[in-house]
Short mmCIF file of C-alpha atoms in Angstrom, two decimals:
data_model
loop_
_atom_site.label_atom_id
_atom_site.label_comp_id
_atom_site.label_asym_id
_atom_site.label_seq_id
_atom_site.Cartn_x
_atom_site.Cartn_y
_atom_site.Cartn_z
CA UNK J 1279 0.95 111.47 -14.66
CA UNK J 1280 -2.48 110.68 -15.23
CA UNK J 1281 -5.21 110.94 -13.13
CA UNK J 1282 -6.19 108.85 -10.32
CA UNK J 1283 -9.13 106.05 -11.47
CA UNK J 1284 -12.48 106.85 -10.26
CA UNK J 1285 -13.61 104.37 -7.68
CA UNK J 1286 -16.18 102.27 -9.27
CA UNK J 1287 -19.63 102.13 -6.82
CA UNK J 1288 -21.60 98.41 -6.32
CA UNK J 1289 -23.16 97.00 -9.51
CA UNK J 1290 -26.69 96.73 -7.99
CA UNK J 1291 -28.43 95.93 -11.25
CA UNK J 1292 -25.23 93.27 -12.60
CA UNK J 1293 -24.83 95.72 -16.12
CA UNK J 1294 -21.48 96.41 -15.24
CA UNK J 1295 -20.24 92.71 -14.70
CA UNK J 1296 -22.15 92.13 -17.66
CA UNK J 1297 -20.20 94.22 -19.96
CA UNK J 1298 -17.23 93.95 -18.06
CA UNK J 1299 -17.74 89.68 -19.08
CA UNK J 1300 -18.93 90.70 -22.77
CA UNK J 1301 -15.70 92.96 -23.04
CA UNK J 1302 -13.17 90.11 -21.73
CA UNK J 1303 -14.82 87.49 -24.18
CA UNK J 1304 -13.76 89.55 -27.44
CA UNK J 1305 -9.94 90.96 -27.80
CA UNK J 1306 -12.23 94.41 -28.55
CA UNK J 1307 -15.33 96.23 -28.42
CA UNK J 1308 -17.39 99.16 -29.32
CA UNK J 1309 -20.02 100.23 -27.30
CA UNK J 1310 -22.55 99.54 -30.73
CA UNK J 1311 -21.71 95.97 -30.29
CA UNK J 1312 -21.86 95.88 -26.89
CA UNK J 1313 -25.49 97.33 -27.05
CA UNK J 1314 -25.97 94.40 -29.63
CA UNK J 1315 -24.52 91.64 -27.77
CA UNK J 1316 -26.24 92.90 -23.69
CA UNK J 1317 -29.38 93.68 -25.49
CA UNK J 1318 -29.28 97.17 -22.81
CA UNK J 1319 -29.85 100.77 -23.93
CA UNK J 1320 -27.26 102.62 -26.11
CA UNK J 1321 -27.40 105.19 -23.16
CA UNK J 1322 -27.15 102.64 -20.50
CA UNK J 1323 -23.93 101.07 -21.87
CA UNK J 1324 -22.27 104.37 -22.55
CA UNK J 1325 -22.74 105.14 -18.84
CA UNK J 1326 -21.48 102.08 -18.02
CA UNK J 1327 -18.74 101.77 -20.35
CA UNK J 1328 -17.47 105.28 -19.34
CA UNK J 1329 -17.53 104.33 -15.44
CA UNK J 1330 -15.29 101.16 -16.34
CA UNK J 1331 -12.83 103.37 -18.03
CA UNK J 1332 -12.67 106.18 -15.38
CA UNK J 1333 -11.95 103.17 -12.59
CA UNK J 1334 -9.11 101.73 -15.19
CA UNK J 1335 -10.94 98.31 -15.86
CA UNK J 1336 -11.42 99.27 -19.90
CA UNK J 1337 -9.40 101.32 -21.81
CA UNK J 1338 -9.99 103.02 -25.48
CA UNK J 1339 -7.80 101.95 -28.18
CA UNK J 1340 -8.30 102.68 -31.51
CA UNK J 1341 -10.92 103.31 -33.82
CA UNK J 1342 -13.12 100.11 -35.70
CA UNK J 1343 -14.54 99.99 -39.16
CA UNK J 1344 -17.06 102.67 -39.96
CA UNK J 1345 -20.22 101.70 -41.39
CA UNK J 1346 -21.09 105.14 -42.45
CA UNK J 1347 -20.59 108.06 -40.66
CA UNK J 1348 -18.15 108.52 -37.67
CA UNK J 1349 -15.80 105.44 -37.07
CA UNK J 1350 -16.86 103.80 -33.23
CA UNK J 1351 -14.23 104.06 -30.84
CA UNK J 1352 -12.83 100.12 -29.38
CA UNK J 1353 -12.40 99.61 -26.15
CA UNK J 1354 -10.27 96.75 -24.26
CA UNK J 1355 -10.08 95.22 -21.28
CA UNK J 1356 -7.17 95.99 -19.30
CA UNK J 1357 -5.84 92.93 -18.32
CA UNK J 1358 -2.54 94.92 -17.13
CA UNK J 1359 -4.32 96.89 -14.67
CA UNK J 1360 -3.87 94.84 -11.59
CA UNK J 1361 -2.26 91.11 -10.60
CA UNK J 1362 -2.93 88.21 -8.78
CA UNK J 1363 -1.26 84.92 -7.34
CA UNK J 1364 -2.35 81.35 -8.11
CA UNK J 1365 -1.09 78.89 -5.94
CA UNK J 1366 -1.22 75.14 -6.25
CA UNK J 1367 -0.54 72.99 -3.33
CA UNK J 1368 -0.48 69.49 -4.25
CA UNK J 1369 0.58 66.40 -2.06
CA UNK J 1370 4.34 66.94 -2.97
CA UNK J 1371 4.99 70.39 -4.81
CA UNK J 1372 4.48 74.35 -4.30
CA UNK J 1373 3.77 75.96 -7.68
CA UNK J 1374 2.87 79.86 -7.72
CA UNK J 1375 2.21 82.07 -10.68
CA UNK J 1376 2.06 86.00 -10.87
CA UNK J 1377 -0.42 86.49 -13.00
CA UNK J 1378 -2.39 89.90 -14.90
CA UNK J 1379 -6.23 89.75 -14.44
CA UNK J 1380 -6.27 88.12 -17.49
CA UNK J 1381 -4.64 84.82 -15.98
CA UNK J 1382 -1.10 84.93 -18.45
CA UNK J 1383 1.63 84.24 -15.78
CA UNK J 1384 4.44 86.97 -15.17
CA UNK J 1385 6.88 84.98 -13.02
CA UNK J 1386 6.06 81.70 -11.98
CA UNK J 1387 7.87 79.31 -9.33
CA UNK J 1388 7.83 75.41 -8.71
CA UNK J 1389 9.50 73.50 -5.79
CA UNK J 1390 9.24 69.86 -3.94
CA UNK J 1391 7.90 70.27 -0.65
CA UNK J 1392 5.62 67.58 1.33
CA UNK J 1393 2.25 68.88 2.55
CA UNK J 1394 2.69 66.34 5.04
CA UNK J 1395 4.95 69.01 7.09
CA UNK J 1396 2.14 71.02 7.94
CA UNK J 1397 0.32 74.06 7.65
CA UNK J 1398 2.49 76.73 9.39
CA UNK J 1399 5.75 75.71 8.02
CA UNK J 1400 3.74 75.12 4.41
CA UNK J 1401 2.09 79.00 4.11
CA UNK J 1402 5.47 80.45 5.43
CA UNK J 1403 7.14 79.15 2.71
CA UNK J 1404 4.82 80.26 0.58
CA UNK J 1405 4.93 83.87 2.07
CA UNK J 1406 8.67 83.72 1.22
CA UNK J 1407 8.52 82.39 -2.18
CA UNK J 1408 5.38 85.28 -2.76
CA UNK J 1409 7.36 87.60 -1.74
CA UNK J 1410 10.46 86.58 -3.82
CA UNK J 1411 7.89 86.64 -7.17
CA UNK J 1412 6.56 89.94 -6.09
CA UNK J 1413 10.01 91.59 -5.90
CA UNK J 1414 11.07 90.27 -9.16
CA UNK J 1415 8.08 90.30 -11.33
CA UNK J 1416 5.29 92.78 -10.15
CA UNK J 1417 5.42 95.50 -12.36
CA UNK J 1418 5.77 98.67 -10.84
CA UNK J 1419 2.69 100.53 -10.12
CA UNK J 1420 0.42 97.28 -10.54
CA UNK J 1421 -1.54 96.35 -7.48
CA UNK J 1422 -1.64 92.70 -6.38
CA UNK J 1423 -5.46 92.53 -5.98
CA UNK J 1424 -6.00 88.58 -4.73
CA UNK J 1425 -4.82 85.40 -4.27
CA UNK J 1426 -6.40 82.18 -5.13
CA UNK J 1427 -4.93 78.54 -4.37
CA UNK J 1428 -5.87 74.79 -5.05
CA UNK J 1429 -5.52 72.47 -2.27
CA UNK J 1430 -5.04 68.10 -2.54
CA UNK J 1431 -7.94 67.74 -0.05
CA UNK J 1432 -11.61 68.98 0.49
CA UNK J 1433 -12.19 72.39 0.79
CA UNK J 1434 -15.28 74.59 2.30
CA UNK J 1435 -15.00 77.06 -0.25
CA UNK J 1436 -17.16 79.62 1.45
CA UNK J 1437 -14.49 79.54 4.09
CA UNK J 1438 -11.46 78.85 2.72
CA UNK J 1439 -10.90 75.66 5.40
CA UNK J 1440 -9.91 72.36 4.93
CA UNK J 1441 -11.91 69.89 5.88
CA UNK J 1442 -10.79 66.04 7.65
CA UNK J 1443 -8.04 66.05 4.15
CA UNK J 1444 -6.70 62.26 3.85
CA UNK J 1445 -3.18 63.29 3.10
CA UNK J 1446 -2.84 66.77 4.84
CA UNK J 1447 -1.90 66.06 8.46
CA UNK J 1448 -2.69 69.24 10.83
CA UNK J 1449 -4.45 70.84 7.88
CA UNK J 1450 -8.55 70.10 9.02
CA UNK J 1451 -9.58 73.42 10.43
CA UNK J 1452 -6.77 75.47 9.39
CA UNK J 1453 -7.96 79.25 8.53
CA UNK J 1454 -5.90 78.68 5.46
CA UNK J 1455 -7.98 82.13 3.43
CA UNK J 1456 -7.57 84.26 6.76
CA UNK J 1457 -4.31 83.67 7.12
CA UNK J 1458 -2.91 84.91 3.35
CA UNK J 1459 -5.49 87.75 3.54
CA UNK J 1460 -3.72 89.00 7.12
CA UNK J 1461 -0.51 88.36 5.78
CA UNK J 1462 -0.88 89.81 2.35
CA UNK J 1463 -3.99 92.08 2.70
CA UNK J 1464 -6.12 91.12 -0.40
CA UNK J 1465 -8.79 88.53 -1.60
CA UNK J 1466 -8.15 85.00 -1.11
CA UNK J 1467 -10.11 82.54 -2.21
CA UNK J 1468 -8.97 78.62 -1.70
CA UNK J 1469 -10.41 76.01 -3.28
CA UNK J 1470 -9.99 71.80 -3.79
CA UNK J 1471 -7.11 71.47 -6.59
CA UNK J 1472 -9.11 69.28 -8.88
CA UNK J 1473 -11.44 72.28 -8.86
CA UNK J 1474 -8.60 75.19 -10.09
CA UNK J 1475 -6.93 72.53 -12.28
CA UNK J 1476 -10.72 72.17 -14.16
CA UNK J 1477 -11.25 76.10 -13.84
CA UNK J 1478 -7.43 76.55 -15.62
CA UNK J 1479 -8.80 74.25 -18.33
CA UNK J 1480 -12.31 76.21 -19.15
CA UNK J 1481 -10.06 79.59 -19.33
CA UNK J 1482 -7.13 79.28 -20.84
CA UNK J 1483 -6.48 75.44 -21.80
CA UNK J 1484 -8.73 72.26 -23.48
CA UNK J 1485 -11.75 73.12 -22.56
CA UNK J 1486 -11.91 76.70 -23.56
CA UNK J 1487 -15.62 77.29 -24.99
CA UNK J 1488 -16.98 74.14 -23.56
CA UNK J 1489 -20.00 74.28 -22.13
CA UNK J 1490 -20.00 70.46 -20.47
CA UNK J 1491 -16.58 68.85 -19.36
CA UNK J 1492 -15.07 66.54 -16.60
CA UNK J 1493 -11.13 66.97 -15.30
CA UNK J 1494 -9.78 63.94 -14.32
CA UNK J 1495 -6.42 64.98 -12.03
CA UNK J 1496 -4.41 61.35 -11.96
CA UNK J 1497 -1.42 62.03 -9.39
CA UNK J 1498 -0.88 60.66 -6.12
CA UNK J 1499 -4.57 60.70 -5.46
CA UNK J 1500 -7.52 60.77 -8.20
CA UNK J 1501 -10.13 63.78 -8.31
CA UNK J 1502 -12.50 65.20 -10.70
CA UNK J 1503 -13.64 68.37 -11.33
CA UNK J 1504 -16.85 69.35 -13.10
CA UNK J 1505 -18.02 71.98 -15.53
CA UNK J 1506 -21.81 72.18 -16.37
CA UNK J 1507 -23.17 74.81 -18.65
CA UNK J 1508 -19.74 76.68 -18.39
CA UNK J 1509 -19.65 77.19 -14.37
CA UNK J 1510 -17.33 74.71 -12.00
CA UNK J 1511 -19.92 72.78 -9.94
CA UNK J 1512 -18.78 72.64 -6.23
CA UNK J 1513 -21.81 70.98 -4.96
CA UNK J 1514 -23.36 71.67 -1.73
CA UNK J 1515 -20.15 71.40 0.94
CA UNK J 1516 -17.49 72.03 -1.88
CA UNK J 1517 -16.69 68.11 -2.70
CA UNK J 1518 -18.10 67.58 -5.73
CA UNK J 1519 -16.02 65.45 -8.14
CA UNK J 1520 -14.31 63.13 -5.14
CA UNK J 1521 -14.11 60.03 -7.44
CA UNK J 1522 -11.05 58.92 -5.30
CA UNK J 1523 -13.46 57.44 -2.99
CA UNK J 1524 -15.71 55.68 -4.73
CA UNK J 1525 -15.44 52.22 -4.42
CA UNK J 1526 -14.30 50.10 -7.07
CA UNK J 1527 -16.49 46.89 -8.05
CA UNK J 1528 -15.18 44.01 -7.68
CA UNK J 1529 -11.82 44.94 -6.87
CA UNK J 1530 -9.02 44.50 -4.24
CA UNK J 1531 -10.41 45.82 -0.91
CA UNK J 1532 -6.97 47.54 -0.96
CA UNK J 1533 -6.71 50.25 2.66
CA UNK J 1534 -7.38 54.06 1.60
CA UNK J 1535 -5.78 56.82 3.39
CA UNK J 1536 -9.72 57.89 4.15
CA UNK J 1537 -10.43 55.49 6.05
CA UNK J 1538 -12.21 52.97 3.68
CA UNK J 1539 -11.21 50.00 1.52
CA UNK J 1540 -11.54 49.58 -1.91
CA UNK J 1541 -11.56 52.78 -3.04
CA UNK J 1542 -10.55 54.13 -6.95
CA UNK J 1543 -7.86 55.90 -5.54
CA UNK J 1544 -6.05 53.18 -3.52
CA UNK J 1545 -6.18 50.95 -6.41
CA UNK J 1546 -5.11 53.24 -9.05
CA UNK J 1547 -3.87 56.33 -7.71
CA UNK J 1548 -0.02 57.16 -7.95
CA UNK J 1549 0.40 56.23 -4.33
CA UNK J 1550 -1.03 52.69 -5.41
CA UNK J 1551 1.22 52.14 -8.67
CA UNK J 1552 4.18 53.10 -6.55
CA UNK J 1553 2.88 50.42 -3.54
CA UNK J 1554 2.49 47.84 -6.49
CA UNK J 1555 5.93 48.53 -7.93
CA UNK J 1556 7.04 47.82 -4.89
CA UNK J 1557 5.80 44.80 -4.39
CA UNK J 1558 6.80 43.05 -8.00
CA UNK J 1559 10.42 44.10 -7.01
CA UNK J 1560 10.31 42.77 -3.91
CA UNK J 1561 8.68 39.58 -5.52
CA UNK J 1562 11.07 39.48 -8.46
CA UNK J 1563 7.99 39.25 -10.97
CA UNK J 1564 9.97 42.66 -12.58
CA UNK J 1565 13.81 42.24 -13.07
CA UNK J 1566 13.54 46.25 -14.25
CA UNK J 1567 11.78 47.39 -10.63
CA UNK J 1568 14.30 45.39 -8.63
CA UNK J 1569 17.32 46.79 -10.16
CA UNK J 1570 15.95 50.46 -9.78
CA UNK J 1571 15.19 49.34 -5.82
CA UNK J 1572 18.75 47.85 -5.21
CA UNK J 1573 20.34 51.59 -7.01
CA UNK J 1574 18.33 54.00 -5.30
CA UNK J 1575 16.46 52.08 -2.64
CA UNK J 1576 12.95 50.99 -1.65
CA UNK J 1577 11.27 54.70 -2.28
CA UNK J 1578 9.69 53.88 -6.10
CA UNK J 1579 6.88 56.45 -7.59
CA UNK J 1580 4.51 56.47 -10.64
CA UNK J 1581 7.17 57.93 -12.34
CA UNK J 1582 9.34 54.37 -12.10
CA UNK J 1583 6.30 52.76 -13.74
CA UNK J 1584 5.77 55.03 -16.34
CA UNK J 1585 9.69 54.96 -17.25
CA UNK J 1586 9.27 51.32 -17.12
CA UNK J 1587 6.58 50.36 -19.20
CA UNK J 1588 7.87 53.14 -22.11
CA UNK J 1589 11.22 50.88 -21.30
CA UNK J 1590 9.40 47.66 -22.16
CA UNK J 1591 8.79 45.94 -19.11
CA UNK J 1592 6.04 44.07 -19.17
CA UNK J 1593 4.81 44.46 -15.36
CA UNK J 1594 5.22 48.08 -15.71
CA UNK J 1595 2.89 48.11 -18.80
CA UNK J 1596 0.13 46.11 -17.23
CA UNK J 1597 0.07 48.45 -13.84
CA UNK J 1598 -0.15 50.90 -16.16
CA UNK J 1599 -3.31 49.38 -18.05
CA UNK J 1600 -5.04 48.04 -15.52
CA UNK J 1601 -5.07 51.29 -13.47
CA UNK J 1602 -6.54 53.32 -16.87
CA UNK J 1603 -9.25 50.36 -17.19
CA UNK J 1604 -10.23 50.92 -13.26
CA UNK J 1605 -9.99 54.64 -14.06
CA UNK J 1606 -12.26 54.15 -17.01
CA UNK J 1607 -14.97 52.21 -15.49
CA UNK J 1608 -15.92 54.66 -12.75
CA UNK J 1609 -15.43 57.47 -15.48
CA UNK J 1610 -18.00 55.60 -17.75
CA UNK J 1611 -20.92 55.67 -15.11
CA UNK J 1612 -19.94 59.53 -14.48
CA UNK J 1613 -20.33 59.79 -18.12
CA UNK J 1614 -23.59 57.90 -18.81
CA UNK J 1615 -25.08 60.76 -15.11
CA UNK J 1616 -22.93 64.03 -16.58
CA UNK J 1617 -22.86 63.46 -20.61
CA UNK J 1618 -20.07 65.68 -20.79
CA UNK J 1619 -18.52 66.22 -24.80
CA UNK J 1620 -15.11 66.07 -23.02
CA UNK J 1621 -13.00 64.52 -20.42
CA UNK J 1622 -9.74 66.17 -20.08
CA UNK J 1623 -7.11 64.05 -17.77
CA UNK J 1624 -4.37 65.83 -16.06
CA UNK J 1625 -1.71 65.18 -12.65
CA UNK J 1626 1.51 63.62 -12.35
CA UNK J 1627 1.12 60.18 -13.40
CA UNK J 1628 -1.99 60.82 -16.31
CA UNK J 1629 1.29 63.48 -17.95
CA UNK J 1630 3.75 60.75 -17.78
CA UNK J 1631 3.15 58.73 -21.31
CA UNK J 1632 -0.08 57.68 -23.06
CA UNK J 1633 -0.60 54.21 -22.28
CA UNK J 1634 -2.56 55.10 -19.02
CA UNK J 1635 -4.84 57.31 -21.04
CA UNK J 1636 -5.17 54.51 -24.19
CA UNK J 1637 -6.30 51.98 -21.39
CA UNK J 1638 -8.55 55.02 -19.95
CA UNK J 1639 -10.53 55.54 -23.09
CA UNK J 1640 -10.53 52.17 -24.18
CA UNK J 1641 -12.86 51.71 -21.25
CA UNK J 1642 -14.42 54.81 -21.50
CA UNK J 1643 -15.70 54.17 -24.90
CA UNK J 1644 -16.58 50.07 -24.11
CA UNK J 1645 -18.61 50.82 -21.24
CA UNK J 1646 -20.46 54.70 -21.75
CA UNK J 1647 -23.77 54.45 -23.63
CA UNK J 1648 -23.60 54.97 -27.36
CA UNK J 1649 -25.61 58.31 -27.16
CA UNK J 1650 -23.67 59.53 -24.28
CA UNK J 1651 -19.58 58.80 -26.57
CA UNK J 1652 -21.39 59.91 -29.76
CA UNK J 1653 -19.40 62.97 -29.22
CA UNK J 1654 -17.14 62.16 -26.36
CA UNK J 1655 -13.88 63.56 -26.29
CA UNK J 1656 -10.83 61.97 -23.81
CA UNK J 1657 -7.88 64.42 -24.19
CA UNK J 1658 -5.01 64.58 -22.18
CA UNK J 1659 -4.47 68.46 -20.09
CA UNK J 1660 -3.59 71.42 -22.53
CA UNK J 1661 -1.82 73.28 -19.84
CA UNK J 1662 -0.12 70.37 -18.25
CA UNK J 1663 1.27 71.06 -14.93
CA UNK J 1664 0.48 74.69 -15.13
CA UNK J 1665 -2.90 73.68 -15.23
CA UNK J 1666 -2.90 74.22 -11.28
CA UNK J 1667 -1.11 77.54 -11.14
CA UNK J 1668 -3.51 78.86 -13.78
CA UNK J 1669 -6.34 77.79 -12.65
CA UNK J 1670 -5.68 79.12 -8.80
CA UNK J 1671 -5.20 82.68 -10.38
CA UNK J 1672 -8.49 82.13 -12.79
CA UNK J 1673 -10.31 81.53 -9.02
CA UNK J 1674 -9.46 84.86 -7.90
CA UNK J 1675 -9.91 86.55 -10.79
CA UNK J 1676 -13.55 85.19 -11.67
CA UNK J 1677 -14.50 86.36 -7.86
CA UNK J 1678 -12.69 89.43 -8.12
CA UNK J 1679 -14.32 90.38 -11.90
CA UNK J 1680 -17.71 89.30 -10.23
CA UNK J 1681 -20.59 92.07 -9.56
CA UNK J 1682 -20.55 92.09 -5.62
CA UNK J 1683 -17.00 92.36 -5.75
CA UNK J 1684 -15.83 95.32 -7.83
CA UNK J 1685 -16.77 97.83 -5.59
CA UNK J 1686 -14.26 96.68 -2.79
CA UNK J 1687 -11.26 96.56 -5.05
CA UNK J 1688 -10.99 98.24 -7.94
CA UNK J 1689 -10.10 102.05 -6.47
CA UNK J 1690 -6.74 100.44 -6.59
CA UNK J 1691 -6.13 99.79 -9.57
CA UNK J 1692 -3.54 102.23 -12.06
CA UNK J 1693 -3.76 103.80 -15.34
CA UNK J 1694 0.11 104.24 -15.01
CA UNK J 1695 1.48 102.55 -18.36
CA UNK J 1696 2.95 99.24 -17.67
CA UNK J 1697 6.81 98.69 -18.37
CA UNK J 1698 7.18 96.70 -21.67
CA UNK J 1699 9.29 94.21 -19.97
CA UNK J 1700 6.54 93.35 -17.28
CA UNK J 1701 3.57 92.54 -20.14
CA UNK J 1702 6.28 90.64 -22.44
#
């Protein structure tokens, strides 16, 4: 048995959660190059190096390459050391990931579920499906240490509280972070879902080492979440990126579930190309949409459009392109403010075939300033619909790695080895 960690006092002066940061960024480190890289004292960063290894945040490993002399000893970050749940609540799904502190998921679990029913009978299934992942995938010994989750709606961040949410009946108000931290007794952080979908993306998925990015999340709603100079932008109250709502020039005043007409996302969201479907079966315009309403009945999705235009129907295609060039258009004024290098487009209906995103930068690239596509990027999510999951753990673990907060967590953390099976 080896001894308990040392509890790790607050990082007044930020050196610790700078090495700790400098440490994650490289697979390993000696404290040389982490006196290079912080520009601190060799003494300094041996003090701190040593208290990050007594509390079990860094471990030694082996030795590096000598450049005369004694070879320096590496050091690691021990990603194994602790866990935490991300948890992505979107308009029609539950997906939760176990996760080490490095954000690579140990168990993971997906379901249907309508966030329509509410939040009590919502974050009690939740408890039961944590609880389910916990028994079969927390490795023994490892503390779960927080919790973060994405939710389809605006979120006070500071808080953890919904705020008036469009599609989340009984939701505005809801202590959503007091009620997992009672239940669960860690962390929680909660967040908009556009916002952990963009975080997953700068950590572990397209965007990984860029500095300036927008996430486009394309499902039942549209959202955007922004990256500037590395950090998610939030903005003032937490909405930042809520292109759903802006209104769309010259189009349709088409009813939004806020409360306005005209807006991106009631024009082009997947609730819209389902509504539209609906209306060319009913209409006869698309022989393909009637026959899927007269098997399985009047309840169509984005999904039915995106099978139909890869099937060749030609009404299917052009829902399909016309939402991408209203998608476009408000991205190319964000673009010609932000002048991002990349867009990334995720959700349901962006993941369901590539003519949405052809029509998407197709506009893009017609209507952006030539300066600001010079070296544009439009590329669809690299982690798909894990992208959510991920993210939501990445949330808690950025707060949880951050310098005010190491002090109130980390005495329990383990230096107990970790069972093979749980790190496969």
């Amino acid at each position: 048995m080896s001894a308990p960690p040392r509890p790790l006092g607050p990082d007044h002066d930020g050196l610790i959660g700078t090495l700790l940061h400098l440490v994650r960024s490289e697979p390993t480190s000696t404290r040389a190059s982490l006196t290079e890289r912080s520009g601190m004292g060799r003494t300094i960063v041996t003090q701190r190096v040593n208290e990050l290894i007594e509390t079990g945040l860094l471990a030694e490993t082996g030795h590096g390459k000598s450049t005369g002399g004694r070879a320096p000893r590496e050091v690691r970050f021990r990603r194994e050391a602790a866990c935490v749940l991300g948890i992505e609540v979107g308009a029609t799904s539950i997906d939760v990931a176990l996760t080490d502190l490095a954000g690579r998921p140990l168990g993971c679990h997906e379901e249907s579920w309508d966030i329509a029913r509410g939040p009590d009978a919502t974050l009690d299934r939740i408890d039961t499906v944590i609880d389910r992942l916990l028994a079969v995938h927390q490795p023994r010994t490892v503390p779960l240490v927080g919790i973060g989750m994405g939710l389809p709606g605006p979120v006070e961040f500071a808080t953890g509280t919904p705020v008036a949410p469009p599609i989340m009946p009984g939701w505005d108000g809801y202590p959503v972070r007091d009620r997992l931290a009672s239940r669960h007794g860690v962390g929680v952080w909660v967040d908009n879902d556009v916002n952990v979908m963009a975080l997953g993306e700068l950590r572990a998925g397209t965007a990984v080492g860029v500095r300036d990015f927008l996430y486009v999340k394309v499902g039942t709603g549209i959202g955007a979440g922004l990256v500037s100079d590395g950090r998610l932008h939030r903005g003032t109250g937490g909405c930042a990126g809520d292109i759903g709502h802006i209104a769309v020039v010259g189009g349709a005043p088409q009813p939004c579930r806020c409360g306005k007409r005209g807006c991106l996302e009631a024009l082009a969201g997947g609730a819209a190309l389902a509504r539209d479907a609906l209306a060319h079966a009913e209409n006869g315009s698309s022989s393909y949409l009637a026959a899927l309403v007269e098997d399985q009945g009047p309840a169509l999705t984005a999904s039915d459009v995106a099978a139909g235009a890869r099937a060749g129907d030609h009404v299917c295609v052009g829902l399909l392109r016309t939402a991408g060039e209203q998608i476009g258009r408000t991205l190319a004024g964000l673009i010609n403010f932000f002048n991002p290098s990349l867009v990334v487009i995720g959700g349901g209906v962006a993941l369901s075939g590539d003519l949405l995103l052809a029509s998407i930068r197709h506009s893009v690239y017609a209507l952006s300033l030539p300066l600001a596509t010079r070296t544009l990027r439009v590329e669809m999510s690299g982690l798909s619909s894990q992208a959510g999951m991920v993210g939501a753990a990445f949330t808690a673990i950025d707060e949880l790695l951050a310098p005010r907060q190491l002090s109130a967590w980390t005495h329990r953390l383990t230096r107990e080895p970790v069972p093979r099976a749980a790190t496969a």
